[in-house]
Short mmCIF file of C-alpha atoms in Angstrom, two decimals:
data_model
loop_
_atom_site.label_atom_id
_atom_site.label_comp_id
_atom_site.label_asym_id
_atom_site.label_seq_id
_atom_site.Cartn_x
_atom_site.Cartn_y
_atom_site.Cartn_z
CA GLU A 18 0.28 0.05 -19.76
CA ASP A 19 2.11 -0.49 -16.47
CA GLN A 20 0.72 -3.51 -14.69
CA VAL A 21 1.33 -5.79 -11.72
CA THR A 22 -0.15 -9.28 -11.40
CA GLN A 23 0.21 -11.45 -8.32
CA SER A 24 -0.37 -15.19 -8.12
CA PRO A 25 -1.83 -17.20 -6.63
CA GLU A 26 -4.69 -15.15 -5.21
CA ALA A 27 -4.78 -17.38 -2.15
CA LEU A 28 -2.48 -20.05 -0.75
CA ARG A 29 -2.90 -22.47 2.12
CA LEU A 30 0.20 -24.13 3.53
CA GLN A 31 0.88 -26.48 6.37
CA GLU A 32 3.33 -25.21 8.94
CA GLY A 33 6.83 -25.95 7.64
CA GLU A 34 5.72 -26.33 4.01
CA SER A 35 7.85 -23.94 1.95
CA SER A 36 6.45 -22.17 -1.11
CA SER A 37 6.76 -19.10 -3.32
CA LEU A 38 4.52 -16.19 -4.23
CA ASN A 39 4.81 -14.59 -7.65
CA CYS A 40 4.65 -10.96 -8.77
CA SER A 41 4.76 -10.38 -12.52
CA TYR A 42 5.16 -6.84 -13.74
CA THR A 43 5.14 -4.79 -16.91
CA VAL A 44 6.61 -1.32 -16.63
CA SER A 45 8.49 1.00 -18.92
CA GLY A 46 11.68 0.94 -16.90
CA LEU A 47 11.71 -0.30 -13.32
CA ARG A 48 12.75 2.09 -10.58
CA GLY A 49 11.96 -0.28 -7.76
CA LEU A 50 9.87 -3.29 -6.72
CA PHE A 51 8.44 -3.39 -3.21
CA TRP A 52 6.98 -6.16 -1.07
CA TYR A 53 4.58 -5.45 1.78
CA ARG A 54 2.77 -7.58 4.33
CA GLN A 55 -0.79 -6.65 5.28
CA ASP A 56 -2.68 -8.10 8.23
CA PRO A 57 -6.51 -7.91 8.25
CA GLY A 58 -7.75 -4.42 9.06
CA LYS A 59 -4.24 -2.95 9.17
CA GLY A 60 -2.00 -0.92 6.91
CA PRO A 61 0.60 -2.56 4.69
CA GLU A 62 3.95 -3.09 6.38
CA PHE A 63 7.09 -2.65 4.31
CA LEU A 64 9.24 -5.77 3.83
CA PHE A 65 11.71 -5.37 0.94
CA THR A 66 12.82 -3.17 -1.92
CA LEU A 67 14.52 -4.64 -5.00
CA TYR A 68 16.05 -2.44 -7.66
CA SER A 69 17.70 -4.59 -10.30
CA ALA A 70 17.48 -8.07 -11.80
CA GLY A 71 19.46 -10.61 -9.83
CA GLU A 72 19.04 -8.79 -6.54
CA GLU A 73 17.93 -10.77 -3.47
CA LYS A 74 16.85 -9.68 0.02
CA GLU A 75 16.19 -11.84 3.08
CA LYS A 76 14.40 -11.36 6.37
CA GLU A 77 13.81 -14.26 8.72
CA ARG A 78 11.82 -16.88 6.75
CA LEU A 79 11.26 -14.59 3.75
CA LYS A 80 13.45 -14.12 0.71
CA ALA A 81 12.64 -11.87 -2.22
CA THR A 82 14.21 -12.22 -5.65
CA LEU A 83 13.91 -10.19 -8.84
CA THR A 84 14.19 -10.86 -12.57
CA LYS A 85 13.44 -8.55 -15.48
CA LYS A 86 9.82 -9.71 -15.58
CA GLU A 87 8.91 -10.95 -12.14
CA SER A 88 9.68 -11.19 -8.48
CA PHE A 89 9.27 -14.10 -6.11
CA LEU A 90 8.70 -14.06 -2.39
CA HIS A 91 9.99 -17.36 -1.05
CA ILE A 92 8.69 -18.48 2.33
CA THR A 93 10.81 -21.13 4.01
CA ALA A 94 9.30 -23.30 6.72
CA PRO A 95 6.40 -20.93 7.36
CA LYS A 96 4.70 -20.55 10.71
CA PRO A 97 1.07 -19.62 11.43
CA GLU A 98 2.17 -16.07 12.26
CA ASP A 99 3.24 -15.66 8.64
CA SER A 100 -0.43 -15.74 7.66
CA ALA A 101 -1.26 -12.41 5.97
CA THR A 102 -1.81 -10.84 2.58
CA TYR A 103 1.42 -10.11 0.73
CA LEU A 104 1.37 -7.14 -1.64
CA CYS A 105 3.76 -6.35 -4.44
CA ALA A 106 4.19 -2.86 -5.89
CA VAL A 107 6.37 -1.37 -8.60
CA GLN A 108 7.49 2.13 -9.39
CA ALA A 109 8.27 2.94 -12.98
CA ALA A 110 11.22 5.14 -13.85
CA GLY A 111 10.28 8.77 -14.30
CA THR A 112 6.95 8.53 -12.48
CA TYR A 113 5.57 9.28 -9.04
CA LYS A 114 3.28 6.28 -9.00
CA TYR A 115 3.45 3.02 -7.12
CA ILE A 116 1.38 0.36 -8.90
CA PHE A 117 0.06 -2.27 -6.53
CA GLY A 118 -0.98 -5.82 -7.23
CA THR A 119 -4.09 -7.26 -5.62
CA GLY A 120 -2.06 -9.44 -3.27
CA THR A 121 -1.73 -13.08 -2.28
CA ARG A 122 -3.65 -14.19 0.82
CA LEU A 123 -1.48 -16.67 2.67
CA LYS A 124 -2.83 -18.96 5.35
CA VAL A 125 -0.41 -21.17 7.28
CA LEU A 126 -2.05 -23.96 9.22
CA ALA A 127 -0.59 -25.33 12.45
CA ASP B 7 4.10 5.87 19.16
CA ALA B 8 3.14 5.05 15.59
CA ASP B 9 5.01 6.91 12.86
CA VAL B 10 1.88 7.44 10.75
CA THR B 11 -1.46 7.99 12.46
CA GLN B 12 -4.93 8.31 10.99
CA THR B 13 -8.13 9.61 12.53
CA PRO B 14 -10.81 8.49 12.79
CA ARG B 15 -10.18 4.75 12.60
CA ASN B 16 -13.79 3.97 11.84
CA ARG B 17 -16.56 6.23 10.58
CA ILE B 18 -20.14 5.71 9.50
CA THR B 19 -21.76 8.61 7.69
CA LYS B 20 -24.80 9.30 5.57
CA THR B 21 -25.02 10.04 1.87
CA GLY B 22 -24.43 13.72 1.14
CA LYS B 23 -22.47 14.49 4.28
CA ARG B 24 -19.03 16.08 4.20
CA ILE B 25 -16.34 14.12 5.98
CA MET B 26 -12.64 14.66 6.64
CA LEU B 27 -10.01 12.01 7.27
CA GLU B 28 -6.79 13.14 8.87
CA CYS B 29 -3.24 11.85 8.67
CA SER B 30 -0.17 12.83 10.67
CA GLN B 31 3.38 11.54 10.42
CA THR B 32 6.47 11.82 12.57
CA LYS B 33 8.91 10.30 10.07
CA GLY B 34 9.89 13.67 8.61
CA HIS B 35 9.09 12.50 5.10
CA ASP B 36 8.36 14.98 2.36
CA ARG B 37 5.87 12.89 0.39
CA MET B 38 2.40 11.92 1.53
CA TYR B 39 -0.26 9.87 -0.22
CA TRP B 40 -3.90 8.90 0.14
CA TYR B 41 -5.08 5.50 -1.12
CA ARG B 42 -8.32 3.58 -1.00
CA GLN B 43 -8.55 -0.18 -0.83
CA ASP B 44 -11.55 -2.19 -1.93
CA PRO B 45 -11.92 -5.97 -1.64
CA GLY B 46 -10.29 -7.70 -4.63
CA LEU B 47 -8.67 -4.52 -5.89
CA GLY B 48 -5.18 -3.18 -5.44
CA LEU B 49 -4.51 0.03 -3.58
CA GLN B 50 -5.70 2.93 -5.71
CA LEU B 51 -4.07 6.35 -5.46
CA ILE B 52 -6.43 9.25 -4.71
CA TYR B 53 -4.05 12.19 -4.18
CA TYR B 54 -0.40 12.70 -3.44
CA SER B 55 1.73 15.60 -2.23
CA PHE B 56 5.47 16.09 -2.57
CA ASP B 57 5.52 19.08 -0.25
CA VAL B 58 3.15 21.63 1.28
CA LYS B 59 2.78 23.57 -1.97
CA ASP B 60 2.68 20.58 -4.32
CA ILE B 61 -0.55 18.57 -4.48
CA ASN B 62 -1.48 16.26 -7.33
CA LYS B 63 -4.41 14.12 -8.38
CA GLY B 64 -4.07 10.38 -8.51
CA GLU B 65 -6.05 7.79 -10.45
CA ILE B 66 -9.38 8.24 -8.66
CA SER B 67 -9.58 11.83 -7.36
CA ASP B 68 -13.17 12.60 -8.41
CA GLY B 69 -15.32 13.30 -5.35
CA TYR B 70 -12.30 13.86 -3.10
CA SER B 71 -10.17 16.84 -2.11
CA VAL B 72 -7.07 17.19 0.06
CA SER B 73 -5.23 19.72 2.16
CA ARG B 74 -1.55 19.64 3.17
CA GLN B 75 -1.58 21.79 6.29
CA ALA B 76 2.05 21.16 7.17
CA GLN B 77 4.82 18.78 6.19
CA ALA B 78 3.48 16.33 8.74
CA LYS B 79 -0.26 16.64 8.08
CA PHE B 80 -2.33 15.62 5.07
CA SER B 81 -6.14 15.55 5.16
CA LEU B 82 -8.59 13.92 2.77
CA SER B 83 -12.14 15.27 2.39
CA LEU B 84 -15.20 13.76 0.83
CA GLU B 85 -17.29 16.79 -0.10
CA SER B 86 -20.57 14.92 -0.47
CA ALA B 87 -20.20 11.28 0.49
CA ILE B 88 -21.83 8.57 -1.63
CA PRO B 89 -22.21 4.83 -0.88
CA ASN B 90 -19.58 3.72 -3.42
CA GLN B 91 -16.99 5.63 -1.41
CA THR B 92 -17.35 2.99 1.28
CA ALA B 93 -13.84 1.56 1.55
CA LEU B 94 -10.69 1.30 3.62
CA TYR B 95 -8.59 4.47 3.32
CA PHE B 96 -4.86 4.56 3.90
CA CYS B 97 -2.42 7.40 4.27
CA ALA B 98 1.20 6.72 3.39
CA THR B 99 4.46 8.63 3.58
CA GLY B 100 7.72 8.31 1.71
CA GLN B 101 11.03 10.01 1.14
CA GLY B 102 11.96 10.34 -2.49
CA SER B 103 11.34 7.29 -4.60
CA TYR B 104 11.72 4.73 -1.90
CA GLU B 105 9.41 2.51 0.10
CA GLN B 106 6.20 3.86 1.58
CA TYR B 107 5.06 3.66 5.18
CA PHE B 108 1.36 3.26 5.76
CA GLY B 109 -0.96 4.33 8.52
CA PRO B 110 -3.39 1.92 10.21
CA GLY B 111 -6.28 2.89 7.94
CA THR B 112 -9.74 4.39 8.28
CA ARG B 113 -12.73 2.18 7.62
CA LEU B 114 -15.40 4.42 6.10
CA THR B 115 -18.99 3.36 5.59
CA VAL B 116 -21.42 5.60 3.70
CA THR B 117 -25.07 4.64 4.16
#
């Protein structure tokens, strides 16, 4: 069964304290892996798409990487405005579906 | 203006009432989706549409119906609302098998 698991569920960091969020997936052929940011009461906002193992994408303090089993979202020197829930989703080859993880709630303290 | 809009943004309704949630997009995407989000759960797909004449059930379609009135409009209806349909509802659009773009959400409460 296709599955996405994100860890940790919640993470508290001090401002400037770098860390990584994990997204482990099991799919029968990966078409794409997607990272989103979701602020409370708002819709998910697209961040990155990764298609193949070894691929990396960067945007400001965020960097996403992909292996055959998992993806990491690295946050370098985070700021309080990076506080949000980060969602990971995968799309399996040959399907219409996007399978979402339950997210990691990140809190960055000033 | 937002690319994906949803109305209403908040709605409180009573058990047994029929309610419609509306979604419009200006991105020109062919695919539109309806999801619900509950605390502690991932986004769950209710219905999706690849074009005006192509509508498909998702994982949790029971108790819901949809209408694709135009390429840019996709409505979700709860025929007879029940309390366990209380949730945050999101519309999303996409082009092909690429990233999705989400609306701001509708917070629905069924009493």
